[in-house]
Amino acid sequence: MIDSSLRWVDDRLGIAKGGRTFLDKIFPDHWSFMLGEIALYSFLVLLGTGVFLSLYYIPSAHEIVYHGSYLPLQGQKVSEAYASSVGLSFDVKSGLLMRQAHHWAADIFLGAIAVHMARVFFTGAFRKPRELNWIVGVSMLLLGIVNGFLGYSLPDDLVSGTGIRITYSIVESIPLVGSYLGFFLFGGNYPGNGIIIPRFFLLHVLIVPALIIGLLAAHLGLLVKQKHTQFKGRGKTEHNVVGSPMFPTFMAKTTGFLFMTTAVTFILAGFAQINPIWQFGQYEPFQISYAVQPDWYMGWLDGALRIMPSWEFVGWGHTIPLEVLLPAVIFPGIIFNIFFAWPFIEARHTGDLAYHNLLDRPRDRPKRTGAGAMMLMLMFMVFSASSTDVLANFFQIRLNSVLWFFRIAVPVIPVITYFLTVKICEEMAGAEGIGKRKPPNLVHRSATGEFSTVPTEARPGDGHEELEAVPVPTFIDMVPADLATGPGIRRVMR
Amino acid sequence: MFRGRYAIPAALLASVGIFGLMAFSPSAAQADSTTPTTLASAGGGYTYPTPTTSPTVSASSGYGTANINLPETFIAPGQAIFDASCASCHGADASGTSRAPNLQGLGAGTVDFWVSTGRMPLADSSVQATEKPPRFNRTETLQIAAFVQSKTPGTGVPIPIVNLSAANLESGGSLYTLNCAACHTITGAGDALAGGAYAPSLHLATPTQIIEAIRSGPGNMPRFSEGNLTPTEAHDIAAYVHGVIQQPDDRGGFGLGGVGPVGEGFVGLLIGVGLLMLVCFWIGERS
């Protein structure tokens, strides 16, 4: 029955052949190749929970009197957006669970992108022919950050309103066009005419997700078309892919991973409270709370703003607020331009224009690894700087000392990190037997009481995986490789 | 083919997660309605700790305006404690020395705040006096306050009689957000201010101490006179801090310290992404 229906479909669409190729797609077995899937599946959780939330959320700044079940708010004038956000948390069954799962999934989504990106970077998987896919990925990171900020702004609580206020100031700080751009976005001077919430809602639920889905399709399409990269190893060459097929092995793994991602997100959502908007209250432009930060993926911008000295340029009747423009516009602009252009920067630097399907070990490319570690450290330091007040309060040190620590540490520590990482990589490359599993020693005691150690035989599987550091190839190796063997392992030619 | 090795543990964990959450979700929490209980205890439950030789309530009309009249008999024992524990810095007649400020005219409420929160006697002369367990019991504190008040009768901040039963939480909430949240944070957790000063956490403050602090402006805190905040409004704020800030409705799970997205970010990255990377390691190498 099923067979004949499928045959009917295939007779008309002819998809069986393509489907077969797809089901036979080979996935390398290294665990780090599945990091991107955390992002993929938390995106699915975001879509699912987001649809649920959109059923109850009202994107309107229209002022009403709150009459929900949270008593301290009873009778207060609030916006419909805020009232419906509190309402879906308190008066809709499992609404709070869904809202918290949505928020945690967003934090995990961007965290997973960062981890996946680090894996791709440190192993050199972005090199020719995969530069395009790298750019697609960085674009998704950028859109993910933007959409996270938009979603954070929608509940119209005190914390999110503060974020919108800061954003307006950042837009205004752009020379020449800033104030016009701010007026265009907000429909007038801040806080606008109540249209910013409907606009953010439209962007958050439709336009940006549609862009992300489009890029995601391109990301996965390119992945199938170009096939996976793989680590060096027995039977693995530039011309094949060794690993498990899509069906059944990878399908089982990835389905399990989908469940696990959902489970972890919902466990967090059930046990750890995130963004308790009922405690924050409705946003009013004249109110502010201390200790307000954006979500972590925006935290690095907040940190850059905090540690910037208050410089401004005044001349010819105009003011350019450098204290906002430099950290909040130019700094992220430089960072993302480096992200986008990295494959080309590196190719230009090394002169390596060859195709690469085999991955590098991070230690074999000290400068790249050092640059990556430097960027991660820079991001971490700037992110930490967004919690100057929390750190000062927690460790009971002067806020000014924390601020000055970060002003010095943010430029200095990443540079130290670079040289340290390069040095460690070089030391590792020169060391004998590094990364090898050490065979256990047997300790013997002779009849006279003398101790001696005897190394045991290497265990099966040891040794042959050990790889030599190779220089950047200047030609493509055409020598056919020996076949990979082993149950469940398949190899396809590219 | 589809081996239970991956799917069954994952599905089990997923179901455990979802059921665990149901217990914490509003649908389960709706019936027992924590909020009204909280409010009831905030409103009616508070009683002023009466000292042994009862101070009397000053007769005045209007909600929130009653103050404690300290009896004359408190002054002499108060002077004895003051001589032993305070006079070396503040001077024998509380008029101050080069080491410590003049206390005359500040009123019994100011003294009560500093002594009952343990800020006085001072632990060390750093930027800001830190709160610690109080050195004196309630009666001794009121005796010291009576002695200082006796130097300038009728001036300064009085010790209020707090009755939160008629307080308005909604008004207290918006007044708190407007006047207090900018330093003490919206969750009352407190935070660091410039130059080593800090706004302390409000989670242990009693309603009496809150009103005394509002009126006297200890340390870096601004002083709010009755023209800024009427007695009723001060009581509303105390009721909000006592009933909502100190007993927050953390129905979403663990509150994570109420410090906002920084704590959430660390949890999301370390526990969320970290756990999933372990899962990745667990599933990933199998073929």
PDB file of C-alpha atoms in Angstrom, chain A residues 132-223:
ATOM      1  CA  LEU A 132      30.309  31.428   0.617  1.00  0.00           C
ATOM      2  CA  ASN A 133      28.866  29.172   3.260  1.00  0.00           C
ATOM      3  CA  TRP A 134      30.953  30.960   5.878  1.00  0.00           C
ATOM      4  CA  ILE A 135      29.459  34.266   4.755  1.00  0.00           C
ATOM      5  CA  VAL A 136      25.954  32.779   4.871  1.00  0.00           C
ATOM      6  CA  GLY A 137      26.662  31.589   8.409  1.00  0.00           C
ATOM      7  CA  VAL A 138      27.977  34.956   9.601  1.00  0.00           C
ATOM      8  CA  SER A 139      24.894  36.600   8.089  1.00  0.00           C
ATOM      9  CA  MET A 140      22.704  34.262  10.116  1.00  0.00           C
ATOM     10  CA  LEU A 141      24.649  35.161  13.254  1.00  0.00           C
ATOM     11  CA  LEU A 142      24.070  38.840  12.551  1.00  0.00           C
ATOM     12  CA  LEU A 143      20.363  38.326  11.858  1.00  0.00           C
ATOM     13  CA  GLY A 144      20.075  36.140  14.947  1.00  0.00           C
ATOM     14  CA  ILE A 145      21.496  38.920  17.122  1.00  0.00           C
ATOM     15  CA  VAL A 146      19.157  41.455  15.503  1.00  0.00           C
ATOM     16  CA  ASN A 147      16.127  39.232  15.991  1.00  0.00           C
ATOM     17  CA  GLY A 148      17.104  38.482  19.567  1.00  0.00           C
ATOM     18  CA  PHE A 149      17.193  42.191  20.276  1.00  0.00           C
ATOM     19  CA  LEU A 150      13.823  42.728  18.546  1.00  0.00           C
ATOM     20  CA  GLY A 151      12.202  39.957  20.573  1.00  0.00           C
ATOM     21  CA  TYR A 152      13.732  41.258  23.791  1.00  0.00           C
ATOM     22  CA  SER A 153      12.074  44.601  23.057  1.00  0.00           C
ATOM     23  CA  LEU A 154       8.557  43.320  22.429  1.00  0.00           C
ATOM     24  CA  PRO A 155       7.210  42.805  26.008  1.00  0.00           C
ATOM     25  CA  ASP A 156       7.520  46.578  26.592  1.00  0.00           C
ATOM     26  CA  ASP A 157       8.721  46.086  30.163  1.00  0.00           C
ATOM     27  CA  LEU A 158      11.115  48.420  31.961  1.00  0.00           C
ATOM     28  CA  VAL A 159      14.218  46.501  30.878  1.00  0.00           C
ATOM     29  CA  SER A 160      13.327  46.139  27.208  1.00  0.00           C
ATOM     30  CA  GLY A 161      12.201  49.755  26.957  1.00  0.00           C
ATOM     31  CA  THR A 162      15.610  50.804  28.254  1.00  0.00           C
ATOM     32  CA  GLY A 163      17.184  48.778  25.444  1.00  0.00           C
ATOM     33  CA  ILE A 164      15.070  50.534  22.820  1.00  0.00           C
ATOM     34  CA  ARG A 165      16.020  53.889  24.327  1.00  0.00           C
ATOM     35  CA  ILE A 166      19.733  53.022  24.033  1.00  0.00           C
ATOM     36  CA  THR A 167      19.218  51.808  20.468  1.00  0.00           C
ATOM     37  CA  TYR A 168      17.608  55.102  19.519  1.00  0.00           C
ATOM     38  CA  SER A 169      20.616  56.963  20.900  1.00  0.00           C
ATOM     39  CA  ILE A 170      22.989  54.680  18.998  1.00  0.00           C
ATOM     40  CA  VAL A 171      21.120  55.324  15.749  1.00  0.00           C
ATOM     41  CA  GLU A 172      21.190  59.060  16.474  1.00  0.00           C
ATOM     42  CA  SER A 173      24.960  59.005  16.990  1.00  0.00           C
ATOM     43  CA  ILE A 174      25.641  58.212  13.330  1.00  0.00           C
ATOM     44  CA  PRO A 175      26.917  61.416  11.711  1.00  0.00           C
ATOM     45  CA  LEU A 176      24.762  63.221   9.114  1.00  0.00           C
ATOM     46  CA  VAL A 177      21.993  60.634   8.762  1.00  0.00           C
ATOM     47  CA  GLY A 178      21.559  59.604  12.417  1.00  0.00           C
ATOM     48  CA  SER A 179      18.636  61.773  13.422  1.00  0.00           C
ATOM     49  CA  TYR A 180      16.826  61.168  10.115  1.00  0.00           C
ATOM     50  CA  LEU A 181      17.362  57.428  10.471  1.00  0.00           C
ATOM     51  CA  GLY A 182      16.007  57.540  14.032  1.00  0.00           C
ATOM     52  CA  PHE A 183      12.941  59.454  12.870  1.00  0.00           C
ATOM     53  CA  PHE A 184      12.443  56.980  10.036  1.00  0.00           C
ATOM     54  CA  LEU A 185      12.643  53.941  12.340  1.00  0.00           C
ATOM     55  CA  PHE A 186      10.566  55.317  15.202  1.00  0.00           C
ATOM     56  CA  GLY A 187       8.173  57.447  13.169  1.00  0.00           C
ATOM     57  CA  GLY A 188       9.292  60.612  14.942  1.00  0.00           C
ATOM     58  CA  ASN A 189      11.242  61.637  17.971  1.00  0.00           C
ATOM     59  CA  TYR A 190      11.691  59.034  20.712  1.00  0.00           C
ATOM     60  CA  PRO A 191       9.574  57.183  21.790  1.00  0.00           C
ATOM     61  CA  GLY A 192       7.720  57.747  18.571  1.00  0.00           C
ATOM     62  CA  ASN A 193       4.017  57.507  18.118  1.00  0.00           C
ATOM     63  CA  GLY A 194       3.559  54.041  19.543  1.00  0.00           C
ATOM     64  CA  ILE A 195       4.461  52.460  16.209  1.00  0.00           C
ATOM     65  CA  ILE A 196       7.788  50.996  17.235  1.00  0.00           C
ATOM     66  CA  ILE A 197       6.227  47.913  18.828  1.00  0.00           C
ATOM     67  CA  PRO A 198       4.117  46.904  15.793  1.00  0.00           C
ATOM     68  CA  ARG A 199       7.162  47.536  13.582  1.00  0.00           C
ATOM     69  CA  PHE A 200       9.482  45.456  15.758  1.00  0.00           C
ATOM     70  CA  PHE A 201       6.839  42.731  15.910  1.00  0.00           C
ATOM     71  CA  LEU A 202       6.587  42.555  12.120  1.00  0.00           C
ATOM     72  CA  LEU A 203      10.364  42.388  11.809  1.00  0.00           C
ATOM     73  CA  HIS A 204      10.669  39.853  14.624  1.00  0.00           C
ATOM     74  CA  VAL A 205       8.041  37.346  13.535  1.00  0.00           C
ATOM     75  CA  LEU A 206       8.093  37.693   9.761  1.00  0.00           C
ATOM     76  CA  ILE A 207      10.885  39.490   7.983  1.00  0.00           C
ATOM     77  CA  VAL A 208      13.995  38.489   9.936  1.00  0.00           C
ATOM     78  CA  PRO A 209      12.902  34.841  10.478  1.00  0.00           C
ATOM     79  CA  ALA A 210      12.098  34.582   6.757  1.00  0.00           C
ATOM     80  CA  LEU A 211      15.599  35.824   5.955  1.00  0.00           C
ATOM     81  CA  ILE A 212      17.111  33.380   8.443  1.00  0.00           C
ATOM     82  CA  ILE A 213      15.129  30.477   6.983  1.00  0.00           C
ATOM     83  CA  GLY A 214      16.244  31.428   3.484  1.00  0.00           C
ATOM     84  CA  LEU A 215      19.869  31.589   4.565  1.00  0.00           C
ATOM     85  CA  LEU A 216      19.453  28.343   6.486  1.00  0.00           C
ATOM     86  CA  ALA A 217      18.241  26.618   3.331  1.00  0.00           C
ATOM     87  CA  ALA A 218      21.238  27.998   1.463  1.00  0.00           C
ATOM     88  CA  HIS A 219      23.545  26.924   4.313  1.00  0.00           C
ATOM     89  CA  LEU A 220      22.302  23.326   4.268  1.00  0.00           C
ATOM     90  CA  GLY A 221      22.017  23.229   0.470  1.00  0.00           C
ATOM     91  CA  LEU A 222      25.650  24.280   0.119  1.00  0.00           C
ATOM     92  CA  LEU A 223      26.569  21.701   2.750  1.00  0.00           C
TER      93      LEU A 223
END
